[in-house]
Coordinates of C-alpha atoms in Angstrom, one line a residue:
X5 CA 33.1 -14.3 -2.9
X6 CA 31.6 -10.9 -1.7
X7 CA 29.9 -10.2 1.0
X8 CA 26.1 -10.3 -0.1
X9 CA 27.2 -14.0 -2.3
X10 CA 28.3 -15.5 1.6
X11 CA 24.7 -14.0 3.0
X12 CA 22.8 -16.2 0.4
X13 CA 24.5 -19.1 1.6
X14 CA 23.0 -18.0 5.3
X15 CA 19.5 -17.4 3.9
X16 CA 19.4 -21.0 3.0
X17 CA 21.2 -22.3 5.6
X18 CA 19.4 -20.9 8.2
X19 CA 15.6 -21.4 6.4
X20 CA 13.4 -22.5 9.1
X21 CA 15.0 -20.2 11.9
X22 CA 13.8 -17.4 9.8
X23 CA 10.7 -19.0 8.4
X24 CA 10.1 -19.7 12.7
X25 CA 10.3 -15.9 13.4
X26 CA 8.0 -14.7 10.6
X27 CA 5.2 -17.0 11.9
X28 CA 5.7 -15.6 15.9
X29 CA 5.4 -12.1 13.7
X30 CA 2.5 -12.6 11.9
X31 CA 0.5 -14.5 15.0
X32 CA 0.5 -10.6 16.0
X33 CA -2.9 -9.2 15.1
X34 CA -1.6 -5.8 14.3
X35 CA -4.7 -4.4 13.0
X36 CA -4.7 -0.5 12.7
X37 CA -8.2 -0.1 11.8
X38 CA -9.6 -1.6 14.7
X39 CA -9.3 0.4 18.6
X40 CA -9.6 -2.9 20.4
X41 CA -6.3 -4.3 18.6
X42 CA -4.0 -1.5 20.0
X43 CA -2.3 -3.3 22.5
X44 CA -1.8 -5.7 19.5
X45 CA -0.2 -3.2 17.3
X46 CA 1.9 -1.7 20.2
X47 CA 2.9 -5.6 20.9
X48 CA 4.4 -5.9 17.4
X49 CA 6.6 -3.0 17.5
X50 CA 7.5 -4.1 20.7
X51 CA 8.4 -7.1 19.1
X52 CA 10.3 -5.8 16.1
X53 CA 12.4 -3.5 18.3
X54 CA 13.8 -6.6 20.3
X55 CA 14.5 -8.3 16.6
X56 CA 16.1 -4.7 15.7
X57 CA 17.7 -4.7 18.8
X58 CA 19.4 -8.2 18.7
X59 CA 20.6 -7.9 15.4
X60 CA 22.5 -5.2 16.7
X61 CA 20.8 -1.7 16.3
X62 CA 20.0 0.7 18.4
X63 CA 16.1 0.8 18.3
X64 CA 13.3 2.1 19.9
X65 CA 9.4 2.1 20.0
X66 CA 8.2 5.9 19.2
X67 CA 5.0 7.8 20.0
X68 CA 3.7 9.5 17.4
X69 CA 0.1 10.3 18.9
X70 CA -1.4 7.4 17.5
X71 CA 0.3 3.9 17.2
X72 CA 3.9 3.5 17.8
X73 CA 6.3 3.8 15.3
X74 CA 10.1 1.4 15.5
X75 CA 12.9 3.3 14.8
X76 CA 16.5 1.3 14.6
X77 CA 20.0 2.5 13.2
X78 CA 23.1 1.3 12.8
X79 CA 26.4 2.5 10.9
X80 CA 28.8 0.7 8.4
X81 CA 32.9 0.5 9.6
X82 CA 34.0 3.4 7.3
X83 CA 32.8 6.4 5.2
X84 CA 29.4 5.0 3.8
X85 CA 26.3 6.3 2.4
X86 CA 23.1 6.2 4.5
X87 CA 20.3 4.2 3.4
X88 CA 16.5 4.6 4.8
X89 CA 14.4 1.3 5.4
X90 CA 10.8 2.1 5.0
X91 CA 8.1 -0.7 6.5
X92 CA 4.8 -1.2 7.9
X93 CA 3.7 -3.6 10.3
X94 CA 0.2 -2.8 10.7
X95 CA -2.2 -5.1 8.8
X96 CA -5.6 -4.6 7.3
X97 CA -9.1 -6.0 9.2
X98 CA -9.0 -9.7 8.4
X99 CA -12.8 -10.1 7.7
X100 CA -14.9 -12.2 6.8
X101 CA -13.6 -14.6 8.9
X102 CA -15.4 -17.4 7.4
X103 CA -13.9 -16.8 3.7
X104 CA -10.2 -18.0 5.1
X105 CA -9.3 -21.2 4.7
X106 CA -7.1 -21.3 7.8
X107 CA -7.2 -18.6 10.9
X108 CA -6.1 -15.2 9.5
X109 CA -3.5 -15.2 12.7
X110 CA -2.6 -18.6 12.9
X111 CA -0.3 -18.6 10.2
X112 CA -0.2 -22.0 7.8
X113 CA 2.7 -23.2 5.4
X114 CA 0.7 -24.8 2.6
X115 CA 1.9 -25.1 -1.3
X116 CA 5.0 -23.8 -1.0
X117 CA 3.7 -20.2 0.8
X118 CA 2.6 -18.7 4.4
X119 CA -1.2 -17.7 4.9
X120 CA -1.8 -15.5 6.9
X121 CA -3.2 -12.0 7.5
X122 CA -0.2 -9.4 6.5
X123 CA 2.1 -11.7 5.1
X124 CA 2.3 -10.0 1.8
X125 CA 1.4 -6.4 3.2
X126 CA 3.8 -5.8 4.9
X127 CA 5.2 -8.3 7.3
X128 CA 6.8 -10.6 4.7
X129 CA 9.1 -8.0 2.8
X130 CA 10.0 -6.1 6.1
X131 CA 11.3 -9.5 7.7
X132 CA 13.7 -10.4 4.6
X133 CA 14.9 -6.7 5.3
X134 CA 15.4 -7.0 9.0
X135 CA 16.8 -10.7 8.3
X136 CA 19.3 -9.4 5.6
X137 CA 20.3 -6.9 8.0
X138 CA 21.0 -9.0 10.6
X139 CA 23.3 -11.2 8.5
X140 CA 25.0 -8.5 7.3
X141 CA 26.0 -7.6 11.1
X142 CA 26.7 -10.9 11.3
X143 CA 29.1 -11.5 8.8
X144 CA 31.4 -8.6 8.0
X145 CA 29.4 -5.5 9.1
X146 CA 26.8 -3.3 7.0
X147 CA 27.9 -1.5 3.9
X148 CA 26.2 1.4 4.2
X149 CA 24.9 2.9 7.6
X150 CA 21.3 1.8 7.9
X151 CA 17.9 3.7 9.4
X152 CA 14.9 1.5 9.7
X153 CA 11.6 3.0 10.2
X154 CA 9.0 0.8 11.1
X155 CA 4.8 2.1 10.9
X156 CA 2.2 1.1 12.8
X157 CA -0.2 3.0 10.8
X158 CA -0.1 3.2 7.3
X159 CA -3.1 0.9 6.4
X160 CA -4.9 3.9 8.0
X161 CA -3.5 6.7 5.7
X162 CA -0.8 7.5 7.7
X163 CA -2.4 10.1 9.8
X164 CA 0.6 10.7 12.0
X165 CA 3.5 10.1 9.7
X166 CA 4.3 13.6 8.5
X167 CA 4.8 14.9 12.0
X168 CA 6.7 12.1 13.0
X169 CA 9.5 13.0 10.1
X170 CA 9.1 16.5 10.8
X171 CA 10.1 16.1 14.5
X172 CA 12.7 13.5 13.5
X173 CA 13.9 15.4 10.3
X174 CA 17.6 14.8 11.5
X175 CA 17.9 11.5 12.6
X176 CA 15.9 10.6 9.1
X177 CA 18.1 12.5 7.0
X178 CA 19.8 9.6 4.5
X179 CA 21.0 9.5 0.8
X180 CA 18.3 7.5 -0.6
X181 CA 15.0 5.4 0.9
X182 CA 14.5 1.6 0.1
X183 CA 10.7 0.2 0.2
X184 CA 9.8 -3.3 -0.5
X185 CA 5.8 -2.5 -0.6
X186 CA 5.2 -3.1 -3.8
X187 CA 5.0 -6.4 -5.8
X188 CA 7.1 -8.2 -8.8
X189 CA 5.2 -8.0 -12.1
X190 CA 4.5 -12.0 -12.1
X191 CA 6.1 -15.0 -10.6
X192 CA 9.4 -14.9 -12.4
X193 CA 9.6 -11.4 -12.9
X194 CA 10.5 -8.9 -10.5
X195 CA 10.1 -5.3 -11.0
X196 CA 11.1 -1.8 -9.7
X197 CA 7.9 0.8 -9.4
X198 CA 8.7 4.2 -10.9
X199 CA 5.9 5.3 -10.3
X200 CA 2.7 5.4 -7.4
X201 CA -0.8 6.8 -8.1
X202 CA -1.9 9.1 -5.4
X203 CA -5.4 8.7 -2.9
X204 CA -8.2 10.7 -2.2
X205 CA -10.4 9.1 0.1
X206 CA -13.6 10.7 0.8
X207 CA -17.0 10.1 2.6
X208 CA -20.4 11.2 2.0
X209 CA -23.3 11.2 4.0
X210 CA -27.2 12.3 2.9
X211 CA -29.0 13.3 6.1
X212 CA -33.0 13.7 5.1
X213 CA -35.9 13.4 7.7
X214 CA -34.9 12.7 11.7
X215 CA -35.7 9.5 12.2
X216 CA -36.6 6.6 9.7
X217 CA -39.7 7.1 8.0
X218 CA -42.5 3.8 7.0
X219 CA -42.1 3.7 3.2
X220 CA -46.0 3.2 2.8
X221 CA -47.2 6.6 4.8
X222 CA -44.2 8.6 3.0
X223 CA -43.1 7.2 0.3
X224 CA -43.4 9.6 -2.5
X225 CA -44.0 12.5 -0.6
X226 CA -40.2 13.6 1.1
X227 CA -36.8 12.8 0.2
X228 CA -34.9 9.3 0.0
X229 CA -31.3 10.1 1.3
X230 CA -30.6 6.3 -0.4
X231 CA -32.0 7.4 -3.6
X232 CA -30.4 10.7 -3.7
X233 CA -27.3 8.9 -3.0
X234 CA -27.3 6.5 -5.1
X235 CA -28.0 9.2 -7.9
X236 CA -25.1 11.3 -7.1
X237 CA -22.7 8.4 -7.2
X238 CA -24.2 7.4 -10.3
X239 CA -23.2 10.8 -11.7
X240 CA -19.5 10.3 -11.2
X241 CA -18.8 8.6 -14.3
X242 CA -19.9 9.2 -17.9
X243 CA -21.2 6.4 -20.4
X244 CA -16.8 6.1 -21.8
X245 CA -15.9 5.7 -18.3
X246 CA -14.2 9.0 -17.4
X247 CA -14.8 10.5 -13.9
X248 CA -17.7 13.3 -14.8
X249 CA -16.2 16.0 -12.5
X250 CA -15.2 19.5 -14.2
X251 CA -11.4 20.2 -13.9
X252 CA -10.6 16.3 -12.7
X253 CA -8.2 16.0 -16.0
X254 CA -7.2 19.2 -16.0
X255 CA -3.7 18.3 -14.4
X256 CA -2.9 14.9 -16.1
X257 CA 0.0 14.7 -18.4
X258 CA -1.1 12.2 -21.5
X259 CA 1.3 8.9 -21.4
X260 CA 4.2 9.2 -23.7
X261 CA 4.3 6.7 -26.4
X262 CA 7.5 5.3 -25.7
X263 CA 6.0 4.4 -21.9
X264 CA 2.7 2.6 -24.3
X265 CA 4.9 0.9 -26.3
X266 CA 7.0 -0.6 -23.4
X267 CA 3.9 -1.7 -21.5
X268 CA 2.4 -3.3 -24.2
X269 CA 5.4 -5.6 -24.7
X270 CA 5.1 -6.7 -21.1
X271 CA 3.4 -10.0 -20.6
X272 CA 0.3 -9.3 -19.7
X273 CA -2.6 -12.1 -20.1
X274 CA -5.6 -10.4 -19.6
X275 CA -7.7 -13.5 -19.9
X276 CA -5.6 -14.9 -17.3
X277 CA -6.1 -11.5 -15.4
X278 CA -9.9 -11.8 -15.3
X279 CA -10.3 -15.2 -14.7
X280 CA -8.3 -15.1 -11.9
X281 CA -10.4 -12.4 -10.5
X282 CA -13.6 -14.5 -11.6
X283 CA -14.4 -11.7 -13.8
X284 CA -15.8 -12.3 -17.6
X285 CA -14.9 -8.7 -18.6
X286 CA -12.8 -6.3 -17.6
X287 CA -14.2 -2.2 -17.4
X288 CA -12.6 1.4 -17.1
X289 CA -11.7 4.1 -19.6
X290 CA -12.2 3.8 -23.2
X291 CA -9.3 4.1 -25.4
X292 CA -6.6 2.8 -22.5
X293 CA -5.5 -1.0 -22.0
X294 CA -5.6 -2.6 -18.8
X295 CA -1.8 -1.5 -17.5
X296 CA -2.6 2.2 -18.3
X297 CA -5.7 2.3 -16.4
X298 CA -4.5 0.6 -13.7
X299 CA -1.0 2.5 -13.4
X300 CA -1.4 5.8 -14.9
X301 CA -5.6 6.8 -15.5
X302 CA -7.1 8.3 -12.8
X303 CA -10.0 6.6 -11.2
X304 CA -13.0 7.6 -8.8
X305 CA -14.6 4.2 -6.7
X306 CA -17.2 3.6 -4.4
X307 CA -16.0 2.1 -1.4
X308 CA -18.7 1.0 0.5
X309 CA -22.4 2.2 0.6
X310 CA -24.5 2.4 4.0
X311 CA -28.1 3.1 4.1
X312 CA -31.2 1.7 5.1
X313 CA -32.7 -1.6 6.5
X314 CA -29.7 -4.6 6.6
X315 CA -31.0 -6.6 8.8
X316 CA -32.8 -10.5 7.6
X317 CA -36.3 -10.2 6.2
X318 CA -37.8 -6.8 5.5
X319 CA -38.2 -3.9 7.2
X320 CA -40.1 -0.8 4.8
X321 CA -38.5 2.2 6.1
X322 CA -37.2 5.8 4.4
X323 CA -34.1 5.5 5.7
X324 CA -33.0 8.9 7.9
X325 CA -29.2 8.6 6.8
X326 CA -27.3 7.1 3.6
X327 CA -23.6 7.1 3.3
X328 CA -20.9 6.0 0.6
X329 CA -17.3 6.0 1.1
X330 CA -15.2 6.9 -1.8
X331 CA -11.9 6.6 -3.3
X332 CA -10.1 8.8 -6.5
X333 CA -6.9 7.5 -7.2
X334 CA -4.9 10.1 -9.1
X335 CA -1.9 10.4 -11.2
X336 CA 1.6 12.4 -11.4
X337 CA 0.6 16.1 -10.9
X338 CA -2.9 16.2 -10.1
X339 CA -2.9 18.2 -6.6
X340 CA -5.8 16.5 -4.0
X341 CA -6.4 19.1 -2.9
X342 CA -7.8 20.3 -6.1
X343 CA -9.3 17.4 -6.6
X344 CA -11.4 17.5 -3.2
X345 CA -12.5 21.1 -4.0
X346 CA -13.9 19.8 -7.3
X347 CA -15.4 16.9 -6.0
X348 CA -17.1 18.8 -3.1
X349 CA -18.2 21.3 -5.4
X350 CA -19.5 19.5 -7.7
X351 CA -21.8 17.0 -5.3
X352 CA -23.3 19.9 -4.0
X353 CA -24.1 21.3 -7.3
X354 CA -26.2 17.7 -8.3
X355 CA -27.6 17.5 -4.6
X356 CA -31.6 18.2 -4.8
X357 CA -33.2 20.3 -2.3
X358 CA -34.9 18.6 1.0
X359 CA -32.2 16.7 2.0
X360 CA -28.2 18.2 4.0
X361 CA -25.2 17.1 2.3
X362 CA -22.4 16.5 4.3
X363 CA -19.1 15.5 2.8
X364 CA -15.5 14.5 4.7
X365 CA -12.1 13.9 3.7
X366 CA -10.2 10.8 5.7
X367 CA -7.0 11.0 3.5
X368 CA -4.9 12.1 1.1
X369 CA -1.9 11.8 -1.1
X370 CA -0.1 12.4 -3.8
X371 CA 1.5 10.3 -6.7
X372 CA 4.6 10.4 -7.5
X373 CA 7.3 9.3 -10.6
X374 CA 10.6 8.2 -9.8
X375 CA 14.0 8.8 -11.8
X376 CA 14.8 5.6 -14.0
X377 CA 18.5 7.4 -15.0
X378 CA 19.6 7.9 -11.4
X379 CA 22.6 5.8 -10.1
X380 CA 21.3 4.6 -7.5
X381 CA 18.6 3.5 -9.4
X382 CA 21.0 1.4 -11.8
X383 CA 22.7 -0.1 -8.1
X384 CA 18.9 -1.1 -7.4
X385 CA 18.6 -2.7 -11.5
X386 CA 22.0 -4.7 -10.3
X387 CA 20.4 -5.7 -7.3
X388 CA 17.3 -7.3 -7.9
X389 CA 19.1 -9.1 -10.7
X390 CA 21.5 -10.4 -8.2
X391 CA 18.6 -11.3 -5.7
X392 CA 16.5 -12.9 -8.4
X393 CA 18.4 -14.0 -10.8
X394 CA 17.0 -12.3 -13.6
X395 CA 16.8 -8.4 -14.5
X396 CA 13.8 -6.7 -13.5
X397 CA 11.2 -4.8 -15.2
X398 CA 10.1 -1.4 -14.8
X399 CA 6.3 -0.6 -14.2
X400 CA 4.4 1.7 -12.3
X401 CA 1.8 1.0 -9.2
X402 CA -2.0 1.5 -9.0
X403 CA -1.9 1.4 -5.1
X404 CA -0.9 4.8 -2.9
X405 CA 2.2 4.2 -0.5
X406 CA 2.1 8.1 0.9
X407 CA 5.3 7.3 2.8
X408 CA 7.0 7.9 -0.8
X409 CA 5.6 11.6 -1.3
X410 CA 6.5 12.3 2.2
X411 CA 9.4 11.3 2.7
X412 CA 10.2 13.5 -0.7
X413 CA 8.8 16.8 0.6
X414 CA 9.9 16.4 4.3
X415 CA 13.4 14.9 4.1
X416 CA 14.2 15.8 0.4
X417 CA 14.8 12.0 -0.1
X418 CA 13.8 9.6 -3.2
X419 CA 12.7 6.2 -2.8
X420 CA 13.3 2.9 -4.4
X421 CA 10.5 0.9 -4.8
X422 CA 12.0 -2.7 -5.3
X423 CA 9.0 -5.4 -4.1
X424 CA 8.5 -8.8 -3.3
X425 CA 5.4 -9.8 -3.3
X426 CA 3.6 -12.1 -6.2
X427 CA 0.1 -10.0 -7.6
X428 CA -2.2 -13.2 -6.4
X429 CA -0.8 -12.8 -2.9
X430 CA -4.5 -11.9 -2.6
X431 CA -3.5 -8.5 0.1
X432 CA -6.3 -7.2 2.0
X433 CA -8.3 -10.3 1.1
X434 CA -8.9 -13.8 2.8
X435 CA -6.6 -16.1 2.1
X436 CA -3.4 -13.6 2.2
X437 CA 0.0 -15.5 1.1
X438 CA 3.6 -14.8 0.7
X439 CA 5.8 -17.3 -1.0
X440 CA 8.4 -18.9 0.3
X441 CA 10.4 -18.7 -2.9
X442 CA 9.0 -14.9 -2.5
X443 CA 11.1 -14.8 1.1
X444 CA 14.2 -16.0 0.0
X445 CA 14.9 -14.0 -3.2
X446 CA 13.2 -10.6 -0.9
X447 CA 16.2 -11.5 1.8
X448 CA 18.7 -12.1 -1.1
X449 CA 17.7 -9.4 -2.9
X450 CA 17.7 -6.6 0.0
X451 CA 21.6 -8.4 1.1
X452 CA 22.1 -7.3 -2.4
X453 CA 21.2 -4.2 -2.4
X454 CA 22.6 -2.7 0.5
X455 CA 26.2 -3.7 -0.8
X456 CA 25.1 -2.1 -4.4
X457 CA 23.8 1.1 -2.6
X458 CA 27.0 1.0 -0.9
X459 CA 29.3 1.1 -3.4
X460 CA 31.4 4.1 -4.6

């Protein structure tokens, strides 16, 4: 029996003692976003440092001039390769309230999963980590040294991280990074990401007169900041879809057909897909299936829109101010950077005279691809089969982790992307679940891993 076959038997054994400490976890309202919750999101890395700490790392809780990162480490016996654990334990705003069927941070076991704000992003995965760790201690030692790196802030962009592993370049330095923030392709059928599209998120705001203006007295006679708004958003896309900014394509390599074939033979049920969303039709690109456009096409998305009168009843005003909040996600060489210059540019160009255009970026990052012929990317392949009991699949994300790009540039390390998580966990909406049959293969599989990552 090896070492990772005698930590299964301890996942099962010892169930509810883990199950227990996930639930005291997620009652932590770790919300990034929100300045009132800081002490919360301090209190959880608090809180994962102890768990660090008594599973026998060395840990600590880490300024980085915003919220605290955790930083643990701990070495195998012999000669071993080092192995980065990448989490987060912040947790998206849990509103509206009233659309959860039990308290966002009053975590519920129902049908066979835990509800509960952050149980799929990120608190579930990182717990089977931490709790794989810990048996590993526990029974034999670790097979590879370990670094765990714990973020308080990456539901905000992550606006402190590349400092922090600039500073810490040294005591981050490791063979190869492991994140679990990512999800299996279905129930039944884990996957490995390859592949992450980038983020550009940007906000615009149309300023017109100085105060709110009655709709009757000047209504046709100065600019609408809402209606310039709304027509400059409307401009983003053409009638097939494609983001109508100049240059936006210019960067994007054209899917090989090997990758389309492989994607179409995945299992994919769009039907299923939109009903689940309570959508009757699905929308995007012409000429690319739902997959493509949702791993490998470029997008450009209105986030949320601001203007005017919100209040019950009416209220006929001009509004003084509109704004929109906007999102590009972008694919494998496409440089934001470039993308924001084009963008900017190209609002101003459309903007009519009368009113000031102001436009901000909150973050960035890029995409990124990931080997498939690497051997450590084969150990991961072994692993997840171990941890699941059946080989996973390899796909490619629509979601941004920027940790991965970073942790490229800055430390010269690649990541593997091996995820828990089911795609109905319903993350940054009401109702957030993780399995528990999610938990148990996520602990199996990161025992698993470690001892394949370990092997020479």
């Amino acid at each position: 029996m090896s070492g990772a076959d005698l930590i299964f038997r301890e996942i099962d054994a010892r169930r509810e003692e883990i199950l227990g400490g996930l639930m005291r976890l997620l009652e932590i309202p770790s919300v990034s976003a929100d300045p009132a919750r800081a002490s919360d999101v301090r209190r959880c890395a608090e809180f994962l440092a102890a768990e660090l700490r008594s599973a026998g790392f060395q840990s600590s809780v880490e300024e980085t001039g915003g919220h605290p990162a955790v930083f643990a480490a701990a070495q195998a016996a012999g000669a071993a390769p080092t192995v980065l654990f990448y989490g987060h334990y912040d947790v998206q705003p849990a509103e509206p309230l009233d659309k959860w069927t039990t308290p966002p941070f009053s975590p519920a076991v129902r049908g066979g999963a835990i509800y509960a704000r952050g149980a799929s992003d990120d608190k579930g995965p990182l717990w089977a980590h931490i709790q794989a760790l810990r048996l590993w201690r526990e029974h034999g030692g670790l097979p590879v040294n370990v670094i765990v790196l714990l973020e308080g802030e990456e539901e905000i962009g992550s606006p402190h991280l590349r400092q922090f592993l600039e500073r810490n370049r040294e005591r981050l330095r490791a063979d190869v990074a492991v994140l679990s923030d990512t999800a299996q392709f279905a129930r039944g059928m884990p996957a490995i990401t390859c592949g992450l599209r980038g983020l550009l998120y940007m906000e615009i705001v149309v300023r017109g007169a100085a105060f709110d203006l009655h709709s009757g007295s000047y209504g046709g006679a100065v600019p609408n900041p809402a209606n310039v708004l709304v027509e400059l958003l409307a401009s983003l896309h053409d009638a097939q879809g494609r983001v109508n900014i100049p240059g936006f394509y210019d960067d994007v390599a054209p899917l090989s057909e090997e990758e389309r074939r492989q994607w179409s033979r995945l299992p994919f049920d769009e039907d299923r897909f939109l009903r689940e969303l309570g959508l009757e039709a699905g929308a995007g690109e012409a000429g690319y299936s739902t997959l493509e456009r949702r791993w490998a096409r470029p997008t450009c998305d209105i986030n949320g829109l601001t203007a005017g009168y919100q209040g019950p009843g009416a209220k006929t005003v001009i509004p003084a101010t509109a704004s929109a909040k906007v999102s590009m996600r972008l694919v494998p060489d496409q440089d934001p950077d470039r993308i924001q210059e084009a963008f900017e540019r190209t609002l101003r160009q459309r903007c009519p005279a009368g009113v000031r255009l102001e436009i901000s970026r909150h973050s960035a990052a890029p995409a990124c691809l990931t080997r498939t012929d690497s051997p450590f990317m084969r150990r991961a392949m072994a692993a997840v089969t171990r941890g699941f009991g059946v080989e996973p699949v390899l796909i490619r994300g629509g979601g941004s982790v920027p940790v991965v790009g970073m942790f490229k540039e800055v430390l010269g390390v690649d990541a593997l992307l091996a995820g828990f998580s089911l795609p109905d966990d319903r993350e940054h909406s009401p109702d957030e679940k993780f399995d528990l049959e999610s938990l148990r293969s996520g602990m199996r599989t990161a025992a698993a891993l470690y001892e394949e990552l370990g092997r020479r």
